[in-house]
């Protein structure tokens, strides 16, 4: 990584907040078209086993508010998106969870060209390690703060009338404020070749290379090279799916070769929508190095009437890191539009964690949320 890029990543909160603020203040005055929206969800959540302990359950109440501001502007062939948010949380037991004021900021610039597009995106956010690591890798850790900085770029151009070539690069830096997890940076470079066989079928081939660099000398760096092929199929205006599979080789202190792939289905109807995502992914982790995970998740939503929606979601994930574990989640929700600007939501989730050598742990979560949304002001 070049010194210039390293400085940008390390100072990302400062320049990202500055750039986003300038977009909000000056963007609407100079944009050809602009759209600005604000939202404020306020919720009270109950967790029957906040630490997912298999021996002694400790319940936790969390009051949460997340003010969010977004802006989208177009300037001829350019499009700029900016977002600012602050997640404020107050727990009932500060021995388990910290009081939080987690900021997040994002900035995305895209330019359309005669043959395609290119763009740059950046993001910075802070999150609870107790929540984020459990969701992403099934790890049960003490509460702390995980800081993530990301900068990415992409370029796409047509090669022939039916084919296109896409190149993308991303650098992500993750730091942990406390605990046993290891901070790291991960750089990825990828290229994708796609061919429009017809209006509904598009086969593609992708090659990528990632380099994992830990912040600790006690953890070895590693590399991941992957080659995958797949196809996108648009069955109808409502239904489409993408399937891909290939090989992945991780090298470093140890070497391993295996398969990775995914199957993604999306259905959007007049009253119902359905999504299914299944496959195997290899990604960098705070455990140290690249971690393999098999997962299946699905979500279904249905409009009961013009103002009421309800749905179900479920997921299963088998994580193969230094602490192998299996997570199962099943949830249900219902939402009601109270007025053009106000919505209410009720949600329930049951989750279960399994780890070799330990008894199974489970928890029930219940949440009530009141949401204010002003889509254009």
mmCIF file of C-alpha atoms in Angstrom:
data_model
loop_
_atom_site.group_PDB
_atom_site.id
_atom_site.type_symbol
_atom_site.label_atom_id
_atom_site.label_comp_id
_atom_site.label_asym_id
_atom_site.label_seq_id
_atom_site.Cartn_x
_atom_site.Cartn_y
_atom_site.Cartn_z
ATOM 1 C CA UNK A 1 0.000 0.000 0.000
ATOM 2 C CA UNK A 2 1.371 3.400 -0.960
ATOM 3 C CA UNK A 3 2.008 6.050 1.757
ATOM 4 C CA UNK A 4 -0.658 8.292 0.174
ATOM 5 C CA UNK A 5 -3.322 5.579 0.358
ATOM 6 C CA UNK A 6 -2.260 4.662 3.900
ATOM 7 C CA UNK A 7 -2.641 8.284 5.023
ATOM 8 C CA UNK A 8 -6.093 8.485 3.396
ATOM 9 C CA UNK A 9 -7.243 5.357 5.225
ATOM 10 C CA UNK A 10 -5.811 6.437 8.598
ATOM 11 C CA UNK A 11 -7.345 9.910 8.305
ATOM 12 C CA UNK A 12 -10.595 8.761 6.696
ATOM 13 C CA UNK A 13 -12.909 9.979 9.501
ATOM 14 C CA UNK A 14 -11.627 13.552 9.166
ATOM 15 C CA UNK A 15 -11.742 13.955 5.397
ATOM 16 C CA UNK A 16 -14.878 11.845 4.950
ATOM 17 C CA UNK A 17 -16.870 13.910 7.458
ATOM 18 C CA UNK A 18 -15.561 17.097 5.840
ATOM 19 C CA UNK A 19 -16.426 15.957 2.310
ATOM 20 C CA UNK A 20 -19.877 14.712 3.339
ATOM 21 C CA UNK A 21 -20.627 17.975 5.166
ATOM 22 C CA UNK A 22 -19.654 19.972 2.068
ATOM 23 C CA UNK A 23 -22.018 17.826 -0.023
ATOM 24 C CA UNK A 24 -24.931 18.503 2.321
ATOM 25 C CA UNK A 25 -24.231 22.230 2.532
ATOM 26 C CA UNK A 26 -23.294 23.075 -1.054
ATOM 27 C CA UNK A 27 -24.577 20.092 -3.090
ATOM 28 C CA UNK A 28 -28.224 21.187 -3.475
ATOM 29 C CA UNK A 29 -27.147 24.647 -4.631
ATOM 30 C CA UNK A 30 -25.085 23.425 -7.582
ATOM 31 C CA UNK A 31 -26.606 20.039 -8.503
ATOM 32 C CA UNK A 32 -28.805 19.664 -11.581
ATOM 33 C CA UNK A 33 -31.044 17.360 -9.562
ATOM 34 C CA UNK A 34 -30.815 16.530 -5.898
ATOM 35 C CA UNK A 35 -32.654 14.459 -3.332
ATOM 36 C CA UNK A 36 -32.175 14.791 0.422
ATOM 37 C CA UNK A 37 -33.853 12.583 3.033
ATOM 38 C CA UNK A 38 -33.783 12.142 6.792
ATOM 39 C CA UNK A 39 -34.875 9.287 9.042
ATOM 40 C CA UNK A 40 -34.952 8.700 12.792
ATOM 41 C CA UNK A 41 -35.795 5.206 14.093
ATOM 42 C CA UNK A 42 -36.195 4.968 17.876
ATOM 43 C CA UNK A 43 -36.438 1.494 19.377
ATOM 44 C CA UNK A 44 -36.548 -0.466 22.605
ATOM 45 C CA UNK A 45 -35.075 -3.975 22.351
ATOM 46 C CA UNK A 46 -35.126 -6.861 24.814
ATOM 47 C CA UNK A 47 -32.566 -9.704 24.673
ATOM 48 C CA UNK A 48 -33.159 -12.679 26.964
ATOM 49 C CA UNK A 49 -29.526 -13.889 26.758
ATOM 50 C CA UNK A 50 -27.352 -10.976 25.665
ATOM 51 C CA UNK A 51 -24.046 -12.849 26.018
ATOM 52 C CA UNK A 52 -25.385 -16.080 24.457
ATOM 53 C CA UNK A 53 -24.130 -17.985 27.477
ATOM 54 C CA UNK A 54 -24.886 -21.699 27.772
ATOM 55 C CA UNK A 55 -24.654 -21.621 31.573
ATOM 56 C CA UNK A 56 -26.166 -18.399 32.916
ATOM 57 C CA UNK A 57 -28.521 -16.161 30.931
ATOM 58 C CA UNK A 58 -28.412 -12.397 31.499
ATOM 59 C CA UNK A 59 -31.243 -10.309 30.050
ATOM 60 C CA UNK A 60 -30.606 -6.868 28.589
ATOM 61 C CA UNK A 61 -32.756 -3.894 27.547
ATOM 62 C CA UNK A 62 -31.348 -1.417 25.000
ATOM 63 C CA UNK A 63 -32.847 1.928 24.026
ATOM 64 C CA UNK A 64 -31.623 3.004 20.605
ATOM 65 C CA UNK A 65 -31.932 6.056 18.320
ATOM 66 C CA UNK A 66 -30.277 6.343 14.881
ATOM 67 C CA UNK A 67 -30.580 9.755 13.176
ATOM 68 C CA UNK A 68 -29.699 9.371 9.493
ATOM 69 C CA UNK A 69 -29.236 11.940 6.735
ATOM 70 C CA UNK A 70 -28.658 11.105 3.047
ATOM 71 C CA UNK A 71 -28.120 13.134 -0.119
ATOM 72 C CA UNK A 72 -28.099 12.133 -3.783
ATOM 73 C CA UNK A 73 -27.182 14.656 -6.464
ATOM 74 C CA UNK A 74 -26.607 14.525 -10.216
ATOM 75 C CA UNK A 75 -24.299 16.883 -12.102
ATOM 76 C CA UNK A 76 -24.589 16.029 -15.779
ATOM 77 C CA UNK A 77 -22.974 12.589 -16.098
ATOM 78 C CA UNK A 78 -21.832 12.569 -12.442
ATOM 79 C CA UNK A 79 -23.760 11.224 -9.463
ATOM 80 C CA UNK A 80 -22.760 11.811 -5.834
ATOM 81 C CA UNK A 81 -24.246 10.068 -2.799
ATOM 82 C CA UNK A 82 -23.426 11.037 0.781
ATOM 83 C CA UNK A 83 -24.679 9.639 4.080
ATOM 84 C CA UNK A 84 -24.300 10.574 7.748
ATOM 85 C CA UNK A 85 -25.629 8.593 10.712
ATOM 86 C CA UNK A 86 -25.137 8.304 14.463
ATOM 87 C CA UNK A 87 -26.221 5.203 16.391
ATOM 88 C CA UNK A 88 -26.992 6.109 20.001
ATOM 89 C CA UNK A 89 -27.566 3.272 22.484
ATOM 90 C CA UNK A 90 -28.229 3.122 26.206
ATOM 91 C CA UNK A 91 -28.190 -0.374 27.809
ATOM 92 C CA UNK A 92 -29.830 -1.431 31.056
ATOM 93 C CA UNK A 93 -26.641 -3.232 32.218
ATOM 94 C CA UNK A 94 -23.346 -1.510 31.423
ATOM 95 C CA UNK A 95 -21.376 -4.514 32.621
ATOM 96 C CA UNK A 96 -22.518 -6.283 29.458
ATOM 97 C CA UNK A 97 -22.962 -3.496 26.897
ATOM 98 C CA UNK A 98 -21.475 -0.023 26.621
ATOM 99 C CA UNK A 99 -23.362 3.217 26.133
ATOM 100 C CA UNK A 100 -22.691 4.002 22.489
ATOM 101 C CA UNK A 101 -22.531 6.919 20.061
ATOM 102 C CA UNK A 102 -21.311 5.191 16.904
ATOM 103 C CA UNK A 103 -20.899 7.448 13.848
ATOM 104 C CA UNK A 104 -20.926 6.334 10.225
ATOM 105 C CA UNK A 105 -20.254 8.349 7.087
ATOM 106 C CA UNK A 106 -20.187 7.340 3.421
ATOM 107 C CA UNK A 107 -19.387 9.066 0.150
ATOM 108 C CA UNK A 108 -19.861 7.642 -3.345
ATOM 109 C CA UNK A 109 -19.072 9.266 -6.697
ATOM 110 C CA UNK A 110 -19.999 7.746 -10.087
ATOM 111 C CA UNK A 111 -19.451 9.041 -13.624
ATOM 112 C CA UNK A 112 -21.202 7.644 -16.669
ATOM 113 C CA UNK A 113 -19.128 7.403 -19.850
ATOM 114 C CA UNK A 114 -19.964 6.531 -23.451
ATOM 115 C CA UNK A 115 -18.804 2.946 -22.912
ATOM 116 C CA UNK A 116 -19.535 2.362 -19.207
ATOM 117 C CA UNK A 117 -18.815 4.030 -15.876
ATOM 118 C CA UNK A 118 -16.203 4.495 -13.168
ATOM 119 C CA UNK A 119 -16.364 5.640 -9.583
ATOM 120 C CA UNK A 120 -14.866 5.895 -6.115
ATOM 121 C CA UNK A 121 -16.509 5.085 -2.782
ATOM 122 C CA UNK A 122 -15.393 5.587 0.817
ATOM 123 C CA UNK A 123 -16.914 4.645 4.155
ATOM 124 C CA UNK A 124 -16.121 4.929 7.846
ATOM 125 C CA UNK A 125 -18.117 3.432 10.710
ATOM 126 C CA UNK A 126 -17.894 2.338 14.319
ATOM 127 C CA UNK A 127 -19.829 -0.587 15.783
ATOM 128 C CA UNK A 128 -20.178 -2.779 18.853
ATOM 129 C CA UNK A 129 -17.881 -5.824 18.758
ATOM 130 C CA UNK A 130 -20.414 -7.743 20.865
ATOM 131 C CA UNK A 131 -22.974 -7.376 18.087
ATOM 132 C CA UNK A 132 -20.883 -7.218 14.896
ATOM 133 C CA UNK A 133 -18.647 -10.234 15.552
ATOM 134 C CA UNK A 134 -21.596 -12.404 16.563
ATOM 135 C CA UNK A 135 -23.498 -11.474 13.402
ATOM 136 C CA UNK A 136 -20.558 -11.939 11.026
ATOM 137 C CA UNK A 137 -18.606 -14.879 12.457
ATOM 138 C CA UNK A 138 -20.539 -16.236 15.433
ATOM 139 C CA UNK A 139 -17.947 -15.082 17.971
ATOM 140 C CA UNK A 140 -19.003 -14.250 21.531
ATOM 141 C CA UNK A 141 -16.733 -11.452 22.769
ATOM 142 C CA UNK A 142 -16.821 -8.669 25.359
ATOM 143 C CA UNK A 143 -18.315 -5.403 24.228
ATOM 144 C CA UNK A 144 -15.947 -2.908 22.675
ATOM 145 C CA UNK A 145 -15.663 -0.805 19.547
ATOM 146 C CA UNK A 146 -14.771 -1.982 16.064
ATOM 147 C CA UNK A 147 -13.682 0.751 13.648
ATOM 148 C CA UNK A 148 -13.854 0.109 9.903
ATOM 149 C CA UNK A 149 -12.440 2.363 7.168
ATOM 150 C CA UNK A 150 -12.890 1.523 3.504
ATOM 151 C CA UNK A 151 -11.985 3.041 0.163
ATOM 152 C CA UNK A 152 -12.880 1.396 -3.145
ATOM 153 C CA UNK A 153 -12.820 2.109 -6.848
ATOM 154 C CA UNK A 154 -14.425 0.482 -9.885
ATOM 155 C CA UNK A 155 -14.332 0.803 -13.667
ATOM 156 C CA UNK A 156 -16.600 -0.829 -16.242
ATOM 157 C CA UNK A 157 -16.435 -0.628 -20.020
ATOM 158 C CA UNK A 158 -17.986 -2.439 -22.954
ATOM 159 C CA UNK A 159 -15.542 -4.586 -24.954
ATOM 160 C CA UNK A 160 -17.908 -5.542 -27.761
ATOM 161 C CA UNK A 161 -21.614 -5.019 -28.335
ATOM 162 C CA UNK A 162 -22.405 -7.891 -25.963
ATOM 163 C CA UNK A 163 -19.404 -8.161 -23.651
ATOM 164 C CA UNK A 164 -18.062 -5.961 -20.857
ATOM 165 C CA UNK A 165 -15.048 -5.830 -18.565
ATOM 166 C CA UNK A 166 -15.133 -4.619 -14.948
ATOM 167 C CA UNK A 167 -12.153 -3.916 -12.697
ATOM 168 C CA UNK A 168 -12.477 -3.158 -8.983
ATOM 169 C CA UNK A 169 -10.093 -2.424 -6.134
ATOM 170 C CA UNK A 170 -10.806 -2.139 -2.411
ATOM 171 C CA UNK A 171 -8.793 -1.473 0.717
ATOM 172 C CA UNK A 172 -10.373 -2.027 4.147
ATOM 173 C CA UNK A 173 -8.801 -1.377 7.547
ATOM 174 C CA UNK A 174 -10.381 -2.794 10.724
ATOM 175 C CA UNK A 175 -9.295 -1.876 14.260
ATOM 176 C CA UNK A 176 -10.525 -3.130 17.641
ATOM 177 C CA UNK A 177 -10.460 -0.880 20.692
ATOM 178 C CA UNK A 178 -9.986 -3.755 23.149
ATOM 179 C CA UNK A 179 -10.204 -7.516 23.539
ATOM 180 C CA UNK A 180 -8.416 -10.448 21.943
ATOM 181 C CA UNK A 181 -9.356 -9.783 18.310
ATOM 182 C CA UNK A 182 -6.630 -8.716 15.879
ATOM 183 C CA UNK A 183 -6.930 -5.588 13.779
ATOM 184 C CA UNK A 184 -6.058 -5.945 10.117
ATOM 185 C CA UNK A 185 -6.087 -4.432 6.654
ATOM 186 C CA UNK A 186 -7.256 -6.247 3.552
ATOM 187 C CA UNK A 187 -6.595 -5.199 -0.050
ATOM 188 C CA UNK A 188 -8.506 -6.788 -2.933
ATOM 189 C CA UNK A 189 -8.134 -6.481 -6.688
ATOM 190 C CA UNK A 190 -10.611 -8.148 -9.030
ATOM 191 C CA UNK A 191 -11.661 -8.335 -12.674
ATOM 192 C CA UNK A 192 -14.932 -9.609 -14.142
ATOM 193 C CA UNK A 193 -15.722 -10.418 -17.766
ATOM 194 C CA UNK A 194 -19.399 -10.651 -18.682
ATOM 195 C CA UNK A 195 -21.118 -11.683 -21.889
ATOM 196 C CA UNK A 196 -24.786 -10.903 -22.639
ATOM 197 C CA UNK A 197 -25.860 -14.180 -24.243
ATOM 198 C CA UNK A 198 -29.362 -12.766 -24.532
ATOM 199 C CA UNK A 199 -31.552 -10.195 -22.846
ATOM 200 C CA UNK A 200 -32.105 -12.648 -19.976
ATOM 201 C CA UNK A 201 -28.874 -14.688 -19.739
ATOM 202 C CA UNK A 202 -25.422 -13.323 -18.899
ATOM 203 C CA UNK A 203 -22.539 -15.705 -18.127
ATOM 204 C CA UNK A 204 -19.484 -14.201 -16.399
ATOM 205 C CA UNK A 205 -15.974 -15.060 -15.231
ATOM 206 C CA UNK A 206 -14.240 -13.413 -12.268
ATOM 207 C CA UNK A 207 -10.684 -13.525 -10.923
ATOM 208 C CA UNK A 208 -9.611 -11.825 -7.689
ATOM 209 C CA UNK A 209 -6.651 -11.564 -5.337
ATOM 210 C CA UNK A 210 -6.692 -10.419 -1.689
ATOM 211 C CA UNK A 211 -3.887 -9.687 0.770
ATOM 212 C CA UNK A 212 -4.484 -9.836 4.530
ATOM 213 C CA UNK A 213 -2.051 -7.847 6.721
ATOM 214 C CA UNK A 214 -2.562 -8.141 10.522
ATOM 215 C CA UNK A 215 -1.728 -5.365 12.970
ATOM 216 C CA UNK A 216 -0.040 -7.885 15.295
ATOM 217 C CA UNK A 217 3.338 -9.534 14.623
ATOM 218 C CA UNK A 218 1.990 -12.648 16.339
ATOM 219 C CA UNK A 219 -0.339 -13.277 13.373
ATOM 220 C CA UNK A 220 0.988 -14.148 9.905
ATOM 221 C CA UNK A 221 -0.110 -12.313 6.772
ATOM 222 C CA UNK A 222 -1.862 -14.330 4.075
ATOM 223 C CA UNK A 223 -3.182 -14.166 0.519
ATOM 224 C CA UNK A 224 -6.319 -15.452 -1.165
ATOM 225 C CA UNK A 225 -6.616 -16.044 -4.930
ATOM 226 C CA UNK A 226 -9.993 -16.986 -6.344
ATOM 227 C CA UNK A 227 -11.377 -17.899 -9.760
ATOM 228 C CA UNK A 228 -15.142 -18.217 -10.217
ATOM 229 C CA UNK A 229 -17.567 -18.532 -13.081
ATOM 230 C CA UNK A 230 -21.303 -18.096 -13.087
ATOM 231 C CA UNK A 231 -24.434 -16.938 -14.820
ATOM 232 C CA UNK A 232 -27.100 -14.294 -14.236
ATOM 233 C CA UNK A 233 -30.590 -15.296 -15.333
ATOM 234 C CA UNK A 234 -33.559 -12.953 -15.544
ATOM 235 C CA UNK A 235 -36.501 -15.340 -15.590
ATOM 236 C CA UNK A 236 -39.083 -12.541 -15.672
ATOM 237 C CA UNK A 237 -39.548 -8.935 -14.596
ATOM 238 C CA UNK A 238 -40.234 -10.215 -11.073
ATOM 239 C CA UNK A 239 -37.781 -13.127 -10.761
ATOM 240 C CA UNK A 240 -34.005 -13.295 -11.275
ATOM 241 C CA UNK A 241 -31.184 -15.401 -9.913
ATOM 242 C CA UNK A 242 -27.387 -15.582 -9.984
ATOM 243 C CA UNK A 243 -25.276 -18.702 -9.521
ATOM 244 C CA UNK A 244 -21.487 -18.893 -9.355
ATOM 245 C CA UNK A 245 -18.817 -21.376 -8.254
ATOM 246 C CA UNK A 246 -15.068 -21.755 -8.437
ATOM 247 C CA UNK A 247 -11.837 -22.403 -6.550
ATOM 248 C CA UNK A 248 -10.016 -20.463 -3.870
ATOM 249 C CA UNK A 249 -6.448 -20.830 -2.624
ATOM 250 C CA UNK A 250 -5.318 -19.333 0.694
ATOM 251 C CA UNK A 251 -1.567 -19.160 1.291
ATOM 252 C CA UNK A 252 0.459 -17.876 4.226
ATOM 253 C CA UNK A 253 1.609 -19.693 7.329
ATOM 254 C CA UNK A 254 -0.464 -22.616 6.029
ATOM 255 C CA UNK A 255 -1.980 -23.311 2.626
ATOM 256 C CA UNK A 256 -5.429 -24.572 1.721
ATOM 257 C CA UNK A 257 -7.426 -24.964 -1.475
ATOM 258 C CA UNK A 258 -11.166 -25.386 -1.733
ATOM 259 C CA UNK A 259 -14.326 -24.295 -3.470
ATOM 260 C CA UNK A 260 -16.423 -21.196 -3.017
ATOM 261 C CA UNK A 261 -19.634 -20.081 -4.620
ATOM 262 C CA UNK A 262 -23.143 -18.801 -4.105
ATOM 263 C CA UNK A 263 -26.718 -18.961 -5.325
ATOM 264 C CA UNK A 264 -28.857 -15.827 -5.018
ATOM 265 C CA UNK A 265 -32.544 -15.616 -5.898
ATOM 266 C CA UNK A 266 -34.694 -12.476 -5.871
ATOM 267 C CA UNK A 267 -38.449 -12.295 -6.419
ATOM 268 C CA UNK A 268 -40.399 -9.030 -6.317
ATOM 269 C CA UNK A 269 -44.148 -9.298 -6.779
ATOM 270 C CA UNK A 270 -46.999 -6.863 -6.457
ATOM 271 C CA UNK A 271 -47.665 -7.845 -2.840
ATOM 272 C CA UNK A 272 -44.847 -10.200 -1.825
ATOM 273 C CA UNK A 273 -41.077 -10.361 -2.144
ATOM 274 C CA UNK A 274 -38.661 -13.211 -1.509
ATOM 275 C CA UNK A 275 -34.866 -13.499 -1.333
ATOM 276 C CA UNK A 276 -32.659 -16.574 -0.866
ATOM 277 C CA UNK A 277 -28.876 -16.518 -0.543
ATOM 278 C CA UNK A 278 -26.815 -19.693 -0.093
ATOM 279 C CA UNK A 279 -23.154 -20.540 -0.540
ATOM 280 C CA UNK A 280 -19.627 -20.560 0.808
ATOM 281 C CA UNK A 281 -17.540 -17.405 1.326
ATOM 282 C CA UNK A 282 -13.929 -16.825 2.378
ATOM 283 C CA UNK A 283 -13.346 -13.472 4.060
ATOM 284 C CA UNK A 284 -10.849 -11.737 6.393
ATOM 285 C CA UNK A 285 -11.570 -11.928 10.126
ATOM 286 C CA UNK A 286 -10.453 -10.492 13.454
ATOM 287 C CA UNK A 287 -9.624 -14.081 14.479
ATOM 288 C CA UNK A 288 -6.572 -13.824 12.206
ATOM 289 C CA UNK A 289 -6.405 -14.536 8.470
ATOM 290 C CA UNK A 290 -9.120 -15.668 6.092
ATOM 291 C CA UNK A 291 -12.092 -17.581 7.474
ATOM 292 C CA UNK A 292 -14.378 -19.940 5.550
ATOM 293 C CA UNK A 293 -18.116 -19.942 6.243
ATOM 294 C CA UNK A 294 -21.062 -21.850 4.765
ATOM 295 C CA UNK A 295 -24.392 -20.099 5.023
ATOM 296 C CA UNK A 296 -28.027 -20.061 3.934
ATOM 297 C CA UNK A 297 -30.380 -17.156 4.546
ATOM 298 C CA UNK A 298 -33.796 -16.189 3.319
ATOM 299 C CA UNK A 299 -36.343 -13.425 3.767
ATOM 300 C CA UNK A 300 -40.011 -13.101 2.812
ATOM 301 C CA UNK A 301 -42.264 -10.069 3.043
ATOM 302 C CA UNK A 302 -45.938 -9.574 2.239
ATOM 303 C CA UNK A 303 -48.192 -6.526 1.998
ATOM 304 C CA UNK A 304 -51.312 -7.285 4.026
ATOM 305 C CA UNK A 305 -52.883 -4.021 2.903
ATOM 306 C CA UNK A 306 -51.724 -0.634 1.637
ATOM 307 C CA UNK A 307 -50.296 0.349 5.037
ATOM 308 C CA UNK A 308 -49.369 -2.962 6.690
ATOM 309 C CA UNK A 309 -46.565 -5.420 5.915
ATOM 310 C CA UNK A 310 -45.331 -8.569 7.638
ATOM 311 C CA UNK A 311 -42.532 -11.018 7.007
ATOM 312 C CA UNK A 312 -40.257 -13.850 8.059
ATOM 313 C CA UNK A 313 -36.490 -14.297 7.892
ATOM 314 C CA UNK A 314 -34.188 -17.193 8.695
ATOM 315 C CA UNK A 315 -30.467 -17.940 8.474
ATOM 316 C CA UNK A 316 -27.954 -20.712 9.132
ATOM 317 C CA UNK A 317 -24.192 -20.176 9.181
ATOM 318 C CA UNK A 318 -21.357 -22.637 9.822
ATOM 319 C CA UNK A 319 -18.163 -20.689 10.534
ATOM 320 C CA UNK A 320 -14.805 -22.506 10.212
ATOM 321 C CA UNK A 321 -12.482 -20.048 12.002
ATOM 322 C CA UNK A 322 -10.283 -20.589 15.060
ATOM 323 C CA UNK A 323 -13.510 -20.929 17.065
ATOM 324 C CA UNK A 324 -15.736 -23.110 14.836
ATOM 325 C CA UNK A 325 -19.422 -22.571 15.541
ATOM 326 C CA UNK A 326 -22.882 -22.778 14.018
ATOM 327 C CA UNK A 327 -25.482 -19.995 14.274
ATOM 328 C CA UNK A 328 -29.205 -20.394 13.565
ATOM 329 C CA UNK A 329 -31.657 -17.490 13.507
ATOM 330 C CA UNK A 330 -35.395 -17.296 12.885
ATOM 331 C CA UNK A 331 -37.389 -14.089 12.993
ATOM 332 C CA UNK A 332 -40.738 -12.476 12.261
ATOM 333 C CA UNK A 333 -41.783 -8.834 11.912
ATOM 334 C CA UNK A 334 -44.740 -6.582 11.172
ATOM 335 C CA UNK A 335 -44.816 -2.899 10.222
ATOM 336 C CA UNK A 336 -47.575 -0.331 9.958
ATOM 337 C CA UNK A 337 -47.596 3.057 8.236
ATOM 338 C CA UNK A 338 -49.133 5.458 10.732
ATOM 339 C CA UNK A 339 -48.887 8.545 8.509
ATOM 340 C CA UNK A 340 -46.843 9.691 5.480
ATOM 341 C CA UNK A 341 -43.901 10.360 7.837
ATOM 342 C CA UNK A 342 -44.342 7.839 10.668
ATOM 343 C CA UNK A 343 -44.062 4.045 10.771
ATOM 344 C CA UNK A 344 -44.194 1.482 13.584
ATOM 345 C CA UNK A 345 -42.485 -1.917 13.594
ATOM 346 C CA UNK A 346 -42.629 -4.962 15.882
ATOM 347 C CA UNK A 347 -40.016 -7.711 15.544
ATOM 348 C CA UNK A 348 -39.119 -11.036 17.155
ATOM 349 C CA UNK A 349 -36.028 -13.190 16.685
ATOM 350 C CA UNK A 350 -34.854 -16.504 18.095
ATOM 351 C CA UNK A 351 -31.176 -17.343 17.761
ATOM 352 C CA UNK A 352 -29.172 -20.413 18.717
ATOM 353 C CA UNK A 353 -25.417 -20.956 18.797
ATOM 354 C CA UNK A 354 -23.624 -24.306 18.809
ATOM 355 C CA UNK A 355 -19.929 -24.852 19.539
ATOM 356 C CA UNK A 356 -18.020 -28.111 19.962
ATOM 357 C CA UNK A 357 -17.364 -28.924 23.624
ATOM 358 C CA UNK A 358 -20.041 -26.534 24.906
ATOM 359 C CA UNK A 359 -23.753 -26.765 25.546
ATOM 360 C CA UNK A 360 -26.024 -25.042 23.039
ATOM 361 C CA UNK A 361 -26.910 -21.425 23.804
ATOM 362 C CA UNK A 362 -30.080 -19.633 22.726
ATOM 363 C CA UNK A 363 -31.765 -16.249 23.093
ATOM 364 C CA UNK A 364 -35.036 -14.532 22.278
ATOM 365 C CA UNK A 365 -35.106 -10.927 21.073
ATOM 366 C CA UNK A 366 -38.108 -8.613 20.968
ATOM 367 C CA UNK A 367 -38.059 -5.107 19.523
ATOM 368 C CA UNK A 368 -40.498 -2.207 19.174
ATOM 369 C CA UNK A 369 -39.524 0.622 16.798
ATOM 370 C CA UNK A 370 -41.062 3.979 15.914
ATOM 371 C CA UNK A 371 -39.630 5.442 12.693
ATOM 372 C CA UNK A 372 -39.788 8.996 11.368
ATOM 373 C CA UNK A 373 -38.953 9.330 7.658
ATOM 374 C CA UNK A 374 -38.952 12.479 5.549
ATOM 375 C CA UNK A 375 -38.077 11.258 2.041
ATOM 376 C CA UNK A 376 -37.528 14.671 0.441
ATOM 377 C CA UNK A 377 -36.970 17.991 2.167
#
